[in-house]
């Protein structure tokens, strides 16, 4: 690899770019972003070697797209229009079906690998980029059979160099499952934050009474609206289904509290304690 | 101080006992618990020096009650019946109004200090006890004027030795506010865990797709039902109110997704991002 174009030099794109430097020190990394300030910041932080434009993707061996999904839906076809035959184009979006659908008839569909690295933090921008962010994390790859074999191989080599575990999924199944384990967590946290802030007009009460439990549960409410609004729009059907199930469970829990059904409350929580074993299973990869 | 009785030798009582040893090495710590296994474990871990019975509180200079609130409502009056005039009885329960009400006419009400340390983890039992758990954490004290002045002083000295920040509150206000910043977080996490587990019959999907965001948001779903069912029962009115607000906000968010109201979603999240500043304010005390 000689040239990598990183489209979107924020948390995910910037972290990827840092890892590329670590594992492929000879590669020139060109940053492409709508946000000129992000580009300058990424350059000054050494996250990229050069500021580029979309037409620079013609020079790339690998293009990494890490921008909000509404923007990716427009940019991905333009990138595929221009890339060379040997280039692999990977995205990092949190939804996969609409992107796969958007380029399914593109003459260069075989250059695209639909991916979703299960990695990130609640922060954003080039200064939030972290070297080693992807180490031990899962890379979900969708519709792998639509990507040229040699380009699959090339992308896998990079993901493995970064220390990722690879999992293959159907794009539609990905979107439904991720609505539960990721999108719903974000909505849950955002609405918890909103509910508490509405109640506590005097913020000093929050300062003094909130502990590490609240902090952990509400952490994702710091996340970027520019990233998340497009995800909820794009994955509407699965998000609404997951959210409806969640609300139904909350309503039921409320009815148990109202009915003084102590055993019912106890049993619900005891059954849910099984999440311990599931989270323990996650431990080495996701800590 | 010569003797401290710790009623409930789990996470909170055990951690308190460890700190007492650190700061008052001459004190004998007597553990009292319904759970014989916990008592043996606490003894073998050095969390207490001696296993006792409830009647041993007569020997105590300080009694620390850290048991589920339904049990505390029964035990606190029995403790006050027996303690010596110079002893201070402190509890650590997550609700305060019902306890204050239960002993408001007790002849030894002045020996009781109603407290709620904002500290803990999602784990339980003597093996979960952590030295230094209370350092830098907030100790909320309710109805302080009902406690004998000398006993307030004695308890404060201990809390300060442990490194705690003291805040005074009305018991009813405490219960309403804590429903939002603590009890609601737990329900939110428990129901998130339940919703995801119901959906994902094949747990491998959770293992592979859940990242640190889900882990953080669902962490409190590991908490002890034996502690939390009594809290929800005890604080029913405030919990139902907080939960109703939360469900209303989730329903509204869902309606914005359904209506494709992109700007509405964006604005809700952007406004909630202000939680960043609130959580930053928490940082040194609660990390």
Coordinates of C-alpha atoms in Angstrom, one line a residue:
Chain A
X1 CA 0.0 0.0 0.0
X2 CA 1.2 3.4 -0.9
X3 CA -1.7 5.8 -0.4
X4 CA -4.7 5.6 2.0
X5 CA -7.5 8.1 1.7
X6 CA -9.4 8.7 4.9
X7 CA -12.8 10.4 4.3
X8 CA -13.9 11.8 7.6
X9 CA -11.0 12.5 10.0
X10 CA -13.0 12.3 13.3
X11 CA -12.8 9.8 16.0
X12 CA -13.1 6.7 13.8
X13 CA -11.3 7.9 10.7
X14 CA -8.6 9.5 12.8
X15 CA -8.1 6.4 14.9
X16 CA -7.9 4.2 11.8
X17 CA -5.4 6.6 10.3
X18 CA -3.2 6.5 13.4
X19 CA -3.1 2.7 13.3
X20 CA -2.3 2.8 9.6
X21 CA 0.8 4.9 10.4
X22 CA 1.8 2.5 13.1
X23 CA 1.5 -0.7 11.0
X24 CA 2.3 0.7 7.5
X25 CA 4.7 3.6 8.2
X26 CA 5.5 4.0 4.4
X27 CA 1.9 4.8 3.5
X28 CA 0.9 8.4 2.7
X29 CA -2.4 9.2 4.4
X30 CA -4.6 11.8 2.7
X31 CA -7.4 13.3 4.7
X32 CA -10.7 14.3 3.1
X33 CA -13.4 16.1 5.1
X34 CA -16.1 18.7 4.6
X35 CA -14.9 20.3 7.8
X36 CA -11.8 22.4 7.1
X37 CA -11.1 22.9 10.8
X38 CA -11.0 19.1 11.3
X39 CA -8.6 18.8 8.3
X40 CA -6.2 21.4 9.7
X41 CA -6.4 19.8 13.2
X42 CA -5.8 16.3 11.8
X43 CA -2.8 17.6 9.9
X44 CA -1.3 19.4 12.9
X45 CA -1.9 16.3 15.1
X46 CA -0.1 14.1 12.6
X47 CA -3.3 12.1 12.0
X48 CA -2.8 12.6 8.2
X49 CA 0.1 13.6 6.0
X50 CA -1.9 15.6 3.5
X51 CA -5.2 17.4 3.0
X52 CA -7.0 16.2 -0.1
X53 CA -10.2 16.5 -2.1
X54 CA -12.6 13.8 -3.2
X55 CA -10.9 13.4 -6.6
X56 CA -7.7 12.3 -4.8
X57 CA -9.3 8.9 -4.2
X58 CA -8.1 8.0 -7.6
X59 CA -4.6 7.7 -6.1
X60 CA -5.6 5.4 -3.2
X61 CA -4.9 1.8 -2.5
X62 CA -7.5 1.9 0.3
X63 CA -10.2 4.4 1.0
X64 CA -11.7 4.4 4.5
X65 CA -15.1 6.2 4.8
X66 CA -16.0 7.3 8.3
X67 CA -18.7 9.9 8.0
X68 CA -22.4 10.1 9.1
X69 CA -24.5 7.6 7.2
X70 CA -26.5 10.2 5.3
X71 CA -23.3 11.7 3.9
X72 CA -21.9 8.2 3.2
X73 CA -24.9 7.4 1.0
X74 CA -23.9 10.3 -1.2
X75 CA -20.2 10.0 -1.1
X76 CA -19.8 6.2 -1.5
X77 CA -21.1 6.1 -5.1
X78 CA -18.9 9.1 -6.0
X79 CA -15.8 7.3 -4.6
X80 CA -16.6 4.1 -6.5
X81 CA -16.9 6.2 -9.7
X82 CA -13.3 7.3 -9.3
X83 CA -11.2 4.6 -7.6
X84 CA -8.7 2.5 -9.5
X85 CA -9.5 -1.2 -10.1
X86 CA -7.0 -2.3 -7.4
X87 CA -8.4 0.0 -4.6
X88 CA -10.6 -1.3 -1.8
X89 CA -13.2 1.1 -0.3
X90 CA -14.2 0.3 3.3
X91 CA -16.8 2.2 5.3
X92 CA -17.3 2.2 9.1
X93 CA -21.0 3.1 9.3
X94 CA -23.3 1.8 12.0
X95 CA -26.0 0.7 9.5
X96 CA -25.2 -1.4 6.4
X97 CA -28.4 -2.2 4.4
X98 CA -29.0 1.2 2.9
X99 CA -25.3 1.5 1.8
X100 CA -25.3 -1.9 0.2
X101 CA -28.5 -1.1 -1.5
X102 CA -27.3 2.3 -2.7
X103 CA -24.4 0.7 -4.6
X104 CA -25.7 -2.7 -5.5
X105 CA -25.8 -1.9 -9.2
X106 CA -22.7 0.3 -9.3
X107 CA -20.2 -1.0 -11.9
X108 CA -17.5 -0.9 -9.2
X109 CA -19.5 -2.6 -6.5
X110 CA -16.7 -5.2 -6.2
X111 CA -14.4 -2.5 -4.9
X112 CA -16.5 -1.9 -1.9
X113 CA -16.4 -3.8 1.4
X114 CA -19.2 -3.0 3.8
X115 CA -17.9 -2.9 7.4
X116 CA -18.8 -1.9 10.9
X117 CA -16.1 -1.8 13.5
X118 CA -17.6 -2.2 17.0
X119 CA -15.4 0.4 18.5
X120 CA -15.6 4.0 19.5
X121 CA -16.1 6.4 22.4
X122 CA -18.7 9.1 23.1
X123 CA -16.3 11.8 21.9
X124 CA -15.7 13.1 18.4
X125 CA -13.3 15.0 16.1
X126 CA -9.6 14.4 15.2
X127 CA -8.5 15.1 18.8
X128 CA -10.7 12.2 20.0
X129 CA -8.7 9.8 17.7
X130 CA -7.0 7.0 19.7
X131 CA -4.1 4.8 18.5
X132 CA -5.0 1.1 19.0
X133 CA -8.8 1.8 19.2
X134 CA -9.5 -1.2 17.1
X135 CA -7.3 -3.7 18.8
X136 CA -9.3 -6.7 20.0
X137 CA -12.5 -5.2 18.7
X138 CA -15.0 -6.9 16.3
X139 CA -15.1 -5.9 12.7
X140 CA -18.5 -6.9 11.2
X141 CA -18.3 -7.4 7.4
X142 CA -21.5 -7.6 5.4
X143 CA -22.2 -9.1 2.0
X144 CA -18.6 -10.1 1.7
X145 CA -19.3 -12.1 -1.5
X146 CA -20.0 -8.9 -3.4
X147 CA -16.4 -7.7 -2.9
X148 CA -13.6 -8.8 -5.3
X149 CA -11.7 -11.7 -3.7
X150 CA -8.3 -9.9 -3.9
X151 CA -9.7 -6.8 -2.3
X152 CA -11.4 -8.8 0.5
X153 CA -7.9 -10.2 1.2
X154 CA -6.3 -6.8 1.2
X155 CA -8.8 -5.4 3.6
X156 CA -8.6 -8.4 5.9
X157 CA -4.8 -8.1 6.1
X158 CA -5.2 -4.5 7.3
X159 CA -8.0 -5.4 9.9
X160 CA -5.8 -8.2 11.2
X161 CA -2.8 -6.0 11.4
X162 CA -4.9 -3.7 13.6
X163 CA -5.8 -6.7 15.8
X164 CA -9.5 -7.0 14.9
X165 CA -11.7 -10.1 15.1
X166 CA -13.7 -10.6 11.9
X167 CA -17.4 -11.6 11.8
X168 CA -19.5 -11.9 8.6
X169 CA -23.2 -11.0 8.6
X170 CA -26.1 -10.3 6.3
X171 CA -26.7 -6.6 6.1
X172 CA -30.4 -6.7 7.1
X173 CA -29.6 -8.9 10.1
X174 CA -26.8 -6.6 11.1
X175 CA -29.1 -3.6 11.1
X176 CA -31.8 -5.3 13.2
X177 CA -29.3 -6.7 15.8
X178 CA -27.3 -3.5 16.1
X179 CA -30.5 -1.6 16.8
X180 CA -30.8 -3.6 20.0
X181 CA -27.2 -3.7 21.2
X182 CA -26.1 -0.2 20.1
X183 CA -28.8 2.1 18.8
X184 CA -31.2 1.4 21.7
X185 CA -28.4 1.9 24.3
X186 CA -27.8 5.4 22.8
X187 CA -31.5 6.3 22.9
X188 CA -31.8 4.9 26.5
X189 CA -28.9 7.1 27.6
X190 CA -30.0 10.2 25.7
X191 CA -33.5 10.1 27.2
X192 CA -32.2 9.3 30.7
X193 CA -30.0 12.4 30.5
X194 CA -32.9 14.5 29.2
X195 CA -35.3 13.2 31.9
X196 CA -32.9 14.0 34.7
X197 CA -31.9 17.4 33.4
X198 CA -35.6 18.3 33.0
X199 CA -36.3 17.4 36.6
X200 CA -33.2 18.9 38.1
X201 CA -33.6 22.6 37.3
X202 CA -31.0 23.3 39.9
X203 CA -28.0 21.4 38.6
X204 CA -26.2 21.4 42.0
X205 CA -28.5 18.5 43.0
X206 CA -27.2 16.4 40.2
X207 CA -23.6 17.2 41.0
X208 CA -24.1 16.1 44.6
X209 CA -26.3 13.1 44.3
X210 CA -25.2 11.5 41.0
X211 CA -22.7 8.7 41.4
X212 CA -20.7 6.4 39.1
X213 CA -23.9 4.4 38.3
X214 CA -25.6 7.4 36.7
X215 CA -22.4 8.4 35.0
X216 CA -22.0 5.0 33.4
X217 CA -25.7 4.7 32.3
X218 CA -25.9 8.2 30.8
X219 CA -22.4 8.2 29.2
X220 CA -23.6 7.7 25.6
X221 CA -25.7 10.9 25.9
X222 CA -22.5 12.8 25.2
X223 CA -22.4 11.3 21.7
X224 CA -22.5 13.4 18.5
X225 CA -26.0 14.3 17.2
X226 CA -24.5 14.7 13.7
X227 CA -23.6 11.1 13.7
X228 CA -26.6 9.7 15.5
X229 CA -29.6 11.5 13.9
X230 CA -28.7 10.0 10.5
X231 CA -28.4 6.5 12.0
X232 CA -31.8 6.6 13.6
X233 CA -33.3 7.9 10.3
X234 CA -31.5 5.3 8.3
X235 CA -32.4 2.4 10.6
X236 CA -35.9 3.6 11.4
X237 CA -37.8 0.4 11.2
X238 CA -35.4 -1.6 13.5
X239 CA -34.9 1.3 15.9
X240 CA -38.7 1.8 16.3
X241 CA -39.1 -1.9 16.9
X242 CA -36.4 -2.1 19.5
X243 CA -37.6 1.1 21.2
X244 CA -41.2 -0.2 21.3
X245 CA -40.0 -3.4 23.0
X246 CA -38.0 -1.3 25.5
X247 CA -40.9 0.9 26.3
X248 CA -43.2 -2.1 26.7
X249 CA -40.7 -3.6 29.2
X250 CA -40.5 -0.3 31.1
X251 CA -44.3 0.1 31.2
X252 CA -44.5 -3.5 32.6
X253 CA -41.9 -2.7 35.2
X254 CA -43.8 0.4 36.2
X255 CA -47.0 -1.6 36.5
X256 CA -45.2 -4.0 38.9
X257 CA -44.0 -1.1 41.1
X258 CA -47.6 0.4 41.1
X259 CA -49.1 -3.0 42.0
X260 CA -46.6 -3.5 44.8
X261 CA -45.7 -6.8 43.1
X262 CA -42.4 -7.2 45.0
X263 CA -41.8 -10.8 43.7
X264 CA -42.5 -9.7 40.1
X265 CA -39.8 -7.0 40.4
X266 CA -37.4 -9.3 42.0
X267 CA -37.8 -12.0 39.4
X268 CA -37.4 -9.5 36.5
X269 CA -34.2 -8.3 37.9
X270 CA -32.9 -11.7 38.8
X271 CA -33.5 -13.0 35.3
X272 CA -31.7 -9.9 33.9
X273 CA -28.7 -10.5 36.1
X274 CA -27.8 -13.2 33.6
X275 CA -26.4 -10.2 31.6
X276 CA -23.3 -10.7 33.9
X277 CA -22.3 -13.8 32.1
X278 CA -22.9 -12.2 28.7
X279 CA -20.8 -9.2 29.6
X280 CA -18.1 -11.4 31.1
X281 CA -17.9 -13.1 27.8
X282 CA -17.3 -9.7 26.2
X283 CA -14.5 -8.9 28.6
X284 CA -11.2 -9.4 26.8
X285 CA -12.2 -8.0 23.5
X286 CA -14.2 -5.0 24.6
X287 CA -12.4 -3.6 27.6
Chain B
X1 CA -14.1 4.4 69.6
X2 CA -13.7 0.8 70.8
X3 CA -16.4 -1.2 69.1
X4 CA -18.1 -0.8 65.8
X5 CA -21.0 -3.0 64.8
X6 CA -21.6 -3.5 61.1
X7 CA -25.0 -4.9 60.3
X8 CA -24.9 -6.3 56.8
X9 CA -21.3 -7.3 55.8
X10 CA -21.8 -7.0 52.0
X11 CA -20.4 -4.5 49.6
X12 CA -21.2 -1.3 51.5
X13 CA -20.9 -2.6 55.1
X14 CA -17.8 -4.5 54.2
X15 CA -16.2 -1.5 52.5
X16 CA -17.0 0.7 55.5
X17 CA -15.6 -1.9 57.9
X18 CA -12.3 -2.1 55.9
X19 CA -12.0 1.7 56.1
X20 CA -12.6 1.6 59.8
X21 CA -9.7 -0.8 60.2
X22 CA -7.5 1.5 58.2
X23 CA -8.4 4.7 60.1
X24 CA -9.2 3.3 63.6
X25 CA -6.9 0.2 63.9
X26 CA -7.7 -0.2 67.6
X27 CA -11.4 -0.7 67.0
X28 CA -13.0 -4.1 67.3
X29 CA -15.4 -4.7 64.4
X30 CA -18.4 -7.0 65.1
X31 CA -20.2 -8.2 62.0
X32 CA -24.0 -9.0 62.2
X33 CA -25.8 -10.5 59.2
X34 CA -28.7 -12.9 58.5
X35 CA -26.5 -14.6 56.0
X36 CA -24.2 -17.0 57.9
X37 CA -22.0 -17.6 54.8
X38 CA -21.4 -13.9 54.5
X39 CA -20.4 -13.7 58.1
X40 CA -17.9 -16.5 57.7
X41 CA -16.6 -15.0 54.5
X42 CA -16.2 -11.6 56.1
X43 CA -14.4 -13.1 59.0
X44 CA -12.0 -15.0 56.8
X45 CA -11.4 -12.0 54.6
X46 CA -10.5 -9.9 57.7
X47 CA -13.5 -7.6 57.0
X48 CA -14.6 -8.1 60.7
X49 CA -12.9 -9.3 63.9
X50 CA -15.9 -11.1 65.3
X51 CA -19.3 -12.5 64.4
X52 CA -22.0 -11.1 66.5
X53 CA -25.8 -11.1 67.1
X54 CA -28.1 -8.1 67.2
X55 CA -27.9 -7.9 71.0
X56 CA -24.2 -7.1 70.6
X57 CA -25.1 -3.5 69.5
X58 CA -25.2 -2.7 73.2
X59 CA -21.4 -2.8 73.2
X60 CA -21.1 -0.5 70.2
X61 CA -19.8 3.1 69.9
X62 CA -21.0 3.2 66.3
X63 CA -23.5 0.9 64.5
X64 CA -23.4 0.9 60.7
X65 CA -26.5 -0.5 59.0
X66 CA -26.1 -1.6 55.4
X67 CA -28.9 -4.0 54.6
X68 CA -31.9 -3.8 52.2
X69 CA -34.3 -1.1 53.1
X70 CA -37.2 -3.5 54.0
X71 CA -34.9 -5.2 56.5
X72 CA -33.6 -1.9 57.8
X73 CA -37.1 -0.7 58.6
X74 CA -37.4 -3.7 61.0
X75 CA -33.9 -3.7 62.3
X76 CA -33.3 0.0 63.0
X77 CA -36.0 0.3 65.8
X78 CA -34.6 -2.9 67.4
X79 CA -31.1 -1.4 67.3
X80 CA -32.3 1.9 68.8
X81 CA -34.0 -0.1 71.6
X82 CA -30.7 -1.5 72.7
X83 CA -27.8 0.9 72.0
X84 CA -26.1 2.8 74.7
X85 CA -26.6 6.6 75.1
X86 CA -23.2 7.5 73.6
X87 CA -23.6 5.3 70.5
X88 CA -24.4 6.7 67.0
X89 CA -26.4 4.5 64.6
X90 CA -25.8 5.3 60.9
X91 CA -27.5 3.7 58.0
X92 CA -26.6 3.6 54.3
X93 CA -29.9 3.1 52.6
X94 CA -30.8 4.5 49.2
X95 CA -34.2 5.9 50.6
X96 CA -34.5 8.0 53.7
X97 CA -38.1 9.1 54.3
X98 CA -39.6 5.8 55.4
X99 CA -36.7 5.1 57.8
X100 CA -36.9 8.6 59.4
X101 CA -40.7 8.1 59.6
X102 CA -40.3 4.7 61.2
X103 CA -38.3 6.0 64.2
X104 CA -39.6 9.5 64.4
X105 CA -41.2 8.8 67.8
X106 CA -38.6 6.4 69.1
X107 CA -37.2 7.4 72.5
X108 CA -33.7 7.0 71.1
X109 CA -34.3 8.9 67.8
X110 CA -31.4 11.2 68.7
X111 CA -29.0 8.2 68.4
X112 CA -29.8 7.8 64.7
X113 CA -28.2 9.6 61.8
X114 CA -29.9 9.0 58.5
X115 CA -27.3 8.8 55.8
X116 CA -26.8 7.8 52.1
X117 CA -23.3 7.4 50.8
X118 CA -23.3 7.9 47.1
X119 CA -20.9 5.0 46.5
X120 CA -21.0 1.4 45.4
X121 CA -20.5 -0.9 42.5
X122 CA -22.9 -3.4 40.8
X123 CA -21.4 -6.3 42.8
X124 CA -22.4 -7.6 46.2
X125 CA -21.3 -9.6 49.2
X126 CA -18.2 -9.4 51.5
X127 CA -15.8 -10.3 48.6
X128 CA -17.1 -7.2 46.8
X129 CA -16.0 -4.9 49.6
X130 CA -13.3 -2.3 48.6
X131 CA -11.0 -0.3 50.9
X132 CA -11.3 3.4 50.1
X133 CA -14.7 3.0 48.4
X134 CA -16.0 6.2 50.2
X135 CA -13.0 8.4 49.5
X136 CA -14.1 11.5 47.6
X137 CA -17.7 10.4 47.5
X138 CA -20.7 12.3 48.8
X139 CA -22.4 11.4 52.1
X140 CA -25.9 12.7 52.1
X141 CA -27.3 13.3 55.6
X142 CA -31.0 13.8 56.2
X143 CA -32.8 15.4 59.1
X144 CA -29.5 16.1 60.9
X145 CA -31.2 18.2 63.5
X146 CA -32.9 15.1 64.9
X147 CA -29.6 13.6 65.9
X148 CA -27.8 14.5 69.2
X149 CA -25.2 17.1 68.5
X150 CA -22.3 15.1 70.0
X151 CA -23.3 12.1 67.9
X152 CA -23.5 14.2 64.7
X153 CA -20.0 15.3 65.5
X154 CA -18.7 11.7 66.1
X155 CA -20.2 10.4 62.9
X156 CA -18.9 13.4 60.9
X157 CA -15.4 12.7 62.2
X158 CA -15.6 9.2 60.8
X159 CA -17.0 10.3 57.5
X160 CA -14.2 12.9 57.2
X161 CA -11.6 10.4 58.1
X162 CA -12.9 8.2 55.2
X163 CA -12.6 11.2 52.9
X164 CA -16.3 11.9 52.3
X165 CA -18.0 15.2 51.3
X166 CA -21.0 16.0 53.4
X167 CA -24.3 17.3 52.1
X168 CA -27.4 17.9 54.2
X169 CA -30.9 17.3 52.7
X170 CA -34.5 16.9 53.6
X171 CA -35.5 13.2 53.5
X172 CA -38.4 13.7 51.2
X173 CA -36.4 15.8 48.7
X174 CA -33.6 13.2 48.9
X175 CA -36.0 10.4 47.9
X176 CA -37.5 12.4 45.0
X177 CA -34.1 13.4 43.6
X178 CA -32.4 10.1 44.1
X179 CA -35.3 8.4 42.1
X180 CA -34.0 10.4 39.1
X181 CA -30.3 10.1 39.4
X182 CA -30.0 6.6 40.8
X183 CA -33.2 4.6 40.8
X184 CA -34.2 5.5 37.3
X185 CA -30.6 4.6 36.0
X186 CA -31.0 1.1 37.5
X187 CA -34.5 0.6 35.9
X188 CA -33.2 1.9 32.6
X189 CA -30.3 -0.5 32.7
X190 CA -32.3 -3.5 33.9
X191 CA -34.9 -3.1 31.1
X192 CA -32.3 -2.5 28.5
X193 CA -30.7 -5.8 29.4
X194 CA -34.0 -7.5 29.4
X195 CA -35.0 -6.1 26.0
X196 CA -31.8 -7.2 24.4
X197 CA -31.7 -10.6 26.0
X198 CA -35.3 -11.3 24.9
X199 CA -34.5 -10.3 21.3
X200 CA -31.2 -12.1 21.0
X201 CA -32.1 -15.8 21.6
X202 CA -28.8 -16.7 20.2
X203 CA -26.4 -15.1 22.6
X204 CA -23.5 -15.3 20.2
X205 CA -24.9 -12.3 18.4
X206 CA -24.7 -10.2 21.6
X207 CA -21.1 -11.3 22.2
X208 CA -20.0 -10.3 18.7
X209 CA -21.9 -7.1 18.3
X210 CA -22.0 -5.5 21.7
X211 CA -19.3 -2.9 22.4
X212 CA -18.3 -0.8 25.3
X213 CA -21.3 1.5 24.9
X214 CA -23.8 -1.3 25.5
X215 CA -21.6 -2.6 28.4
X216 CA -21.6 0.8 30.1
X217 CA -25.3 1.5 29.6
X218 CA -26.4 -1.9 30.9
X219 CA -23.8 -2.3 33.7
X220 CA -26.2 -1.6 36.5
X221 CA -28.4 -4.6 35.4
X222 CA -25.9 -6.7 37.3
X223 CA -27.1 -5.2 40.5
X224 CA -28.6 -7.2 43.4
X225 CA -32.4 -7.8 43.2
X226 CA -32.5 -8.3 47.0
X227 CA -31.3 -4.7 47.4
X228 CA -33.2 -3.1 44.6
X229 CA -36.7 -4.6 44.8
X230 CA -37.1 -3.1 48.4
X231 CA -35.9 0.3 47.1
X232 CA -38.4 0.4 44.3
X233 CA -41.2 -0.6 46.7
X234 CA -40.1 1.9 49.4
X235 CA -39.7 4.8 47.0
X236 CA -42.8 3.8 44.9
X237 CA -44.2 7.3 44.3
X238 CA -41.0 9.0 43.2
X239 CA -39.9 6.0 41.1
X240 CA -43.2 5.8 39.3
X241 CA -43.0 9.6 38.6
X242 CA -39.5 9.4 37.3
X243 CA -40.2 6.3 35.2
X244 CA -43.3 8.0 33.7
X245 CA -41.3 11.0 32.6
X246 CA -38.6 8.7 31.1
X247 CA -41.2 6.7 29.2
X248 CA -42.9 9.9 28.0
X249 CA -39.5 11.1 26.6
X250 CA -38.8 7.8 25.0
X251 CA -42.3 7.8 23.4
X252 CA -41.7 11.3 22.1
X253 CA -38.3 10.3 20.7
X254 CA -39.9 7.3 19.0
X255 CA -42.6 9.6 17.4
X256 CA -39.8 11.8 16.0
X257 CA -38.1 8.7 14.4
X258 CA -41.5 7.6 13.0
X259 CA -42.2 11.0 11.7
X260 CA -38.8 11.3 10.0
X261 CA -38.3 14.5 12.1
X262 CA -34.6 14.6 11.6
X263 CA -34.2 18.1 13.1
X264 CA -36.3 17.2 16.1
X265 CA -34.0 14.2 16.8
X266 CA -30.9 16.3 16.3
X267 CA -32.1 19.0 18.7
X268 CA -33.1 16.6 21.4
X269 CA -29.7 15.0 21.4
X270 CA -27.8 18.3 21.1
X271 CA -29.6 19.7 24.1
X272 CA -28.9 16.6 26.1
X273 CA -25.2 16.8 25.2
X274 CA -25.1 19.4 27.9
X275 CA -24.8 16.4 30.3
X276 CA -21.1 16.5 29.3
X277 CA -20.6 19.6 31.5
X278 CA -22.6 18.1 34.3
X279 CA -20.6 14.9 34.3
X280 CA -17.3 16.9 34.0
X281 CA -18.4 18.6 37.2
X282 CA -18.7 15.2 38.8
X283 CA -15.3 14.1 37.7
X284 CA -12.9 14.3 40.7
X285 CA -15.3 13.0 43.3
X286 CA -16.9 10.3 41.4
X287 CA -14.3 8.6 39.2

